[in-house]
Coordinates of N, CA and C in Angstrom, one line a residue:
M1 N 9.1 172.6 54.3 CA 9.7 173.2 55.4 C 11.1 172.8 55.7
A2 N 11.4 171.6 55.4 CA 12.8 171.1 55.5 C 13.7 171.8 54.6
Q3 N 13.2 172.1 53.4 CA 14.0 172.8 52.4 C 14.4 174.2 52.9
T4 N 13.5 174.9 53.6 CA 13.9 176.3 54.0 C 14.9 176.2 55.2
K5 N 14.8 175.2 56.0 CA 15.8 175.0 57.1 C 17.2 174.8 56.5
K6 N 17.2 174.0 55.4 CA 18.5 173.7 54.8 C 19.1 175.0 54.2
D7 N 18.2 175.7 53.5 CA 18.6 177.0 52.9 C 19.1 178.0 53.9
G8 N 18.4 178.0 55.1 CA 18.9 178.9 56.2 C 20.2 178.5 56.7
K9 N 20.4 177.2 56.9 CA 21.7 176.7 57.4 C 22.8 177.0 56.4
A10 N 22.5 176.8 55.1 CA 23.5 177.0 54.0 C 23.9 178.5 54.0
A11 N 22.9 179.4 54.1 CA 23.1 180.8 54.1 C 24.0 181.2 55.3
Q12 N 23.7 180.6 56.5 CA 24.4 180.9 57.7 C 25.9 180.5 57.5
K13 N 26.1 179.3 56.9 CA 27.4 178.8 56.7 C 28.2 179.7 55.7
R14 N 27.5 180.2 54.7 CA 28.2 181.1 53.7 C 28.5 182.4 54.4
A15 N 27.6 182.9 55.2 CA 27.9 184.2 56.0 C 29.1 184.0 56.9
K16 N 29.1 182.9 57.6 CA 30.2 182.6 58.5 C 31.6 182.6 57.7
K17 N 31.5 181.9 56.6 CA 32.7 181.8 55.8 C 33.2 183.2 55.3
A18 N 32.2 184.0 54.8 CA 32.5 185.4 54.4 C 33.1 186.2 55.5
L19 N 32.5 186.0 56.7 CA 33.0 186.8 57.9 C 34.4 186.4 58.2
T20 N 34.8 185.1 58.2 CA 36.1 184.7 58.5 C 37.1 185.2 57.4
K21 N 36.6 185.2 56.2 CA 37.5 185.7 55.1 C 37.7 187.2 55.3
A22 N 36.7 188.0 55.7 CA 36.8 189.4 55.9 C 37.7 189.7 57.1
E23 N 37.6 188.9 58.2 CA 38.5 189.1 59.3 C 39.9 188.8 59.0
K24 N 40.1 187.8 58.1 CA 41.5 187.5 57.7 C 42.1 188.6 56.9
S25 N 41.3 189.2 56.0 CA 41.8 190.3 55.1 C 42.0 191.6 56.0
V26 N 41.2 191.8 57.0 CA 41.4 192.9 57.9 C 42.7 192.7 58.7
R27 N 42.9 191.5 59.2 CA 44.1 191.2 59.9 C 45.3 191.5 59.1
A28 N 45.3 191.0 57.8 CA 46.4 191.2 56.9 C 46.6 192.7 56.6
A29 N 45.5 193.5 56.5 CA 45.7 194.9 56.3 C 46.3 195.6 57.5
H30 N 45.9 195.1 58.7 CA 46.5 195.7 60.0 C 48.0 195.4 60.0
E31 N 48.4 194.2 59.6 CA 49.8 193.8 59.7 C 50.6 194.6 58.6
A32 N 50.0 194.8 57.5 CA 50.6 195.6 56.4 C 50.9 197.1 56.9
V33 N 49.8 197.6 57.6 CA 50.0 199.0 58.1 C 51.0 199.0 59.2
R34 N 51.0 198.1 60.1 CA 52.0 198.0 61.1 C 53.4 197.9 60.6
D35 N 53.6 197.0 59.6 CA 54.9 196.9 59.0 C 55.4 198.2 58.3
S36 N 54.5 198.8 57.5 CA 54.9 200.0 56.8 C 55.2 201.1 57.8
S37 N 54.4 201.2 58.9 CA 54.7 202.3 59.8 C 56.0 202.0 60.6
K38 N 56.3 200.7 60.8 CA 57.5 200.4 61.4 C 58.7 200.8 60.5
K39 N 58.6 200.5 59.2 CA 59.6 200.9 58.3 C 59.7 202.4 58.2
L40 N 58.6 203.1 58.3 CA 58.7 204.6 58.2 C 59.3 205.2 59.5
R41 N 59.0 204.6 60.6 CA 59.7 205.0 61.9 C 61.2 204.8 61.8
K42 N 61.6 203.6 61.2 CA 63.0 203.3 61.1 C 63.7 204.3 60.2
K43 N 63.0 204.6 59.1 CA 63.6 205.6 58.1 C 63.7 207.0 58.7
A44 N 62.6 207.4 59.5 CA 62.7 208.7 60.1 C 63.8 208.8 61.1
R45 N 64.0 207.7 61.9 CA 65.1 207.7 62.9 C 66.4 207.8 62.2
K46 N 66.6 207.1 61.1 CA 67.8 207.2 60.3 C 68.1 208.6 59.8
L47 N 67.0 209.2 59.2 CA 67.2 210.6 58.7 C 67.5 211.5 59.8
A48 N 66.9 211.4 61.0 CA 67.2 212.2 62.1 C 68.6 212.1 62.6
E49 N 69.1 210.9 62.5 CA 70.6 210.7 62.9 C 71.5 211.3 61.9
Q50 N 71.1 211.2 60.6 CA 71.9 211.8 59.6 C 71.9 213.4 59.7
T51 N 70.7 213.9 60.0 CA 70.6 215.3 60.2 C 71.5 215.8 61.4
E52 N 71.5 215.1 62.5 CA 72.3 215.4 63.6 C 73.8 215.4 63.3
K53 N 74.2 214.4 62.5 CA 75.6 214.3 62.1 C 76.0 215.5 61.2
L54 N 75.1 215.8 60.3 CA 75.4 217.0 59.4 C 75.5 218.3 60.2
K55 N 74.6 218.4 61.2 CA 74.6 219.7 62.0 C 75.9 219.7 62.7
A56 N 76.3 218.6 63.3 CA 77.6 218.6 64.0 C 78.8 218.9 63.1
K57 N 78.8 218.4 61.9 CA 79.8 218.7 61.0 C 79.8 220.2 60.6
Q58 N 78.6 220.7 60.4 CA 78.6 222.1 60.0 C 79.1 223.0 61.2
E59 N 78.7 222.7 62.4 CA 79.1 223.5 63.6 C 80.6 223.4 63.7
K60 N 81.2 222.2 63.5 CA 82.6 222.0 63.6 C 83.3 222.8 62.5
A61 N 82.8 222.8 61.3 CA 83.4 223.5 60.2 C 83.3 225.0 60.5
A62 N 82.2 225.5 61.0 CA 82.0 226.9 61.4 C 83.0 227.3 62.5
R63 N 83.2 226.5 63.4 CA 84.2 226.8 64.5 C 85.6 226.9 63.9
R64 N 85.9 225.9 63.0 CA 87.2 225.9 62.4 C 87.4 227.2 61.6
L65 N 86.4 227.6 60.9 CA 86.4 228.8 60.0 C 86.6 230.0 60.9
G66 N 85.9 230.0 62.0 CA 86.0 231.1 63.0 C 87.4 231.2 63.5
V67 N 88.0 230.1 63.9 CA 89.4 230.1 64.4 C 90.3 230.5 63.4
A68 N 90.1 230.0 62.1 CA 91.0 230.4 61.0 C 91.0 231.9 60.7
E69 N 89.8 232.5 60.8 CA 89.6 233.9 60.5 C 90.2 234.7 61.7
A70 N 90.1 234.2 62.9 CA 90.7 234.9 64.0 C 92.2 234.9 64.0
T71 N 92.8 233.8 63.5 CA 94.2 233.7 63.5 C 94.9 234.2 62.3
A72 N 94.1 234.5 61.2 CA 94.7 235.0 60.0 C 95.3 236.4 60.2
S73 N 96.5 236.6 59.6 CA 97.2 237.9 59.7 C 96.5 238.9 58.8
V74 N 96.7 240.1 59.1 CA 96.0 241.2 58.4 C 96.7 241.4 57.0
G75 N 98.0 241.3 56.9 CA 98.7 241.6 55.7 C 98.7 240.4 54.7
R76 N 98.1 239.3 55.0 CA 98.2 238.2 54.1 C 97.3 238.4 52.8
H77 N 97.9 238.0 51.7 CA 97.1 238.1 50.4 C 96.1 237.0 50.3
S78 N 95.0 237.3 49.7 CA 94.0 236.2 49.5 C 94.5 235.4 48.3
T79 N 94.3 234.1 48.4 CA 94.6 233.2 47.2 C 93.5 233.3 46.2
P80 N 93.9 233.3 44.9 CA 92.9 233.3 43.9 C 92.2 232.0 43.8
D81 N 90.9 232.0 43.3 CA 90.1 230.8 43.2 C 90.5 230.1 41.9
L82 N 91.2 228.9 42.1 CA 91.7 228.2 41.0 C 90.8 227.0 40.6
T83 N 89.6 226.9 41.2 CA 88.7 225.8 40.8 C 88.1 226.1 39.4
P84 N 88.1 225.0 38.6 CA 87.6 225.2 37.3 C 86.1 225.4 37.3
P85 N 85.6 226.2 36.4 CA 84.1 226.5 36.4 C 83.3 225.2 36.0
L86 N 82.1 225.1 36.5 CA 81.3 224.0 36.2 C 80.8 224.1 34.7
P87 N 80.7 222.9 34.1 CA 80.3 223.0 32.6 C 78.9 223.4 32.5
G88 N 78.7 224.3 31.5 CA 77.3 224.8 31.3 C 76.9 226.0 32.1
V89 N 77.8 226.5 32.9 CA 77.5 227.6 33.8 C 78.2 228.9 33.2
E90 N 77.4 229.9 32.9 CA 77.9 231.1 32.4 C 78.8 231.8 33.4
K91 N 79.9 232.3 33.0 CA 80.8 233.0 34.0 C 80.3 234.4 34.1
A92 N 80.2 234.9 35.3 CA 79.7 236.3 35.6 C 80.7 237.3 35.1
P93 N 80.4 238.3 34.4 CA 81.4 239.3 34.0 C 81.9 240.0 35.2
E94 N 83.2 240.2 35.2 CA 83.8 240.9 36.3 C 83.7 242.4 36.1
P95 N 83.5 243.2 37.1 CA 83.4 244.7 36.9 C 84.8 245.3 36.5
V96 N 84.7 246.1 35.5 CA 86.0 246.7 35.0 C 86.1 248.1 35.7
V97 N 87.3 248.4 36.2 CA 87.5 249.7 36.8 C 87.8 250.7 35.7
D98 N 87.1 251.8 35.7 CA 87.2 252.8 34.6 C 88.2 253.9 35.2
A99 N 89.4 254.0 34.6 CA 90.3 254.9 35.2 C 90.2 256.3 34.5
D100 N 89.3 256.4 33.5 CA 89.2 257.7 32.8 C 88.4 258.7 33.6
P101 N 89.0 259.8 34.0 CA 88.4 260.8 34.9 C 87.1 261.4 34.3
E102 N 87.0 261.4 33.0 CA 85.8 262.0 32.4 C 84.6 261.2 32.7
H103 N 84.7 259.9 32.9 CA 83.6 259.0 33.1 C 83.2 258.9 34.6
V104 N 84.1 259.4 35.4 CA 83.8 259.4 36.9 C 82.9 260.5 37.3
P105 N 81.7 260.2 37.9 CA 80.8 261.3 38.2 C 81.4 262.2 39.4
D106 N 81.0 263.4 39.4 CA 81.5 264.4 40.4 C 80.6 264.3 41.6
F107 N 81.1 263.8 42.7 CA 80.3 263.7 43.9 C 80.6 264.8 45.0
T108 N 81.4 265.8 44.6 CA 81.7 266.8 45.6 C 80.4 267.6 45.8
P109 N 80.2 268.0 47.1 CA 79.0 268.7 47.4 C 79.1 270.2 47.0
P110 N 78.0 270.8 46.7 CA 78.1 272.2 46.2 C 78.6 273.1 47.4
L111 N 79.3 274.2 47.0 CA 79.8 275.1 48.0 C 78.7 275.9 48.6
P112 N 78.8 276.2 49.9 CA 77.7 277.0 50.4 C 77.7 278.4 49.9
H113 N 76.6 279.0 49.7 CA 76.5 280.4 49.2 C 77.2 281.4 50.1
S114 N 78.0 282.2 49.6 CA 78.7 283.1 50.4 C 77.8 284.4 50.6
A115 N 77.8 284.8 51.8 CA 76.9 286.0 52.1 C 77.7 287.3 51.8
S116 N 77.5 288.0 50.7 CA 78.2 289.1 50.4 C 77.4 290.4 50.4

C-alpha cells in the first residue's frame, strides 16, 4: 500500500510539472501574439499615414493642374513629348492621315426624292 501512495504522489508531481510547463508555453504564445499584433498595428498606422500623405500630394497636384489648365492661353502650342520610350515597350503606331480623296468615304446624306 505504501508503494501505491508513492506512485500516486509521483504521478501528481509529474502532472503538476506538466501543468506549469503548459502554462508557461501558453503564456509565451500569448506574448508572441500580443507582440505580433502590436507590430501589425504599428505597420497599419504607418501605412495609413503614408496613404494620407499620398492623397494630399495627389490633391495638391490636381489643384495645381486645374489652376494651370485654367490659366493656359488658348493659342499656345502644346509641347511635344520628348521623354525617351521605356526599353522593351513597343511604340504604338501613329495614325496616318490619308489625303487621297478616293480613299475617303462619302458621308453626304442622300438627296430627298423630288415630287414630280
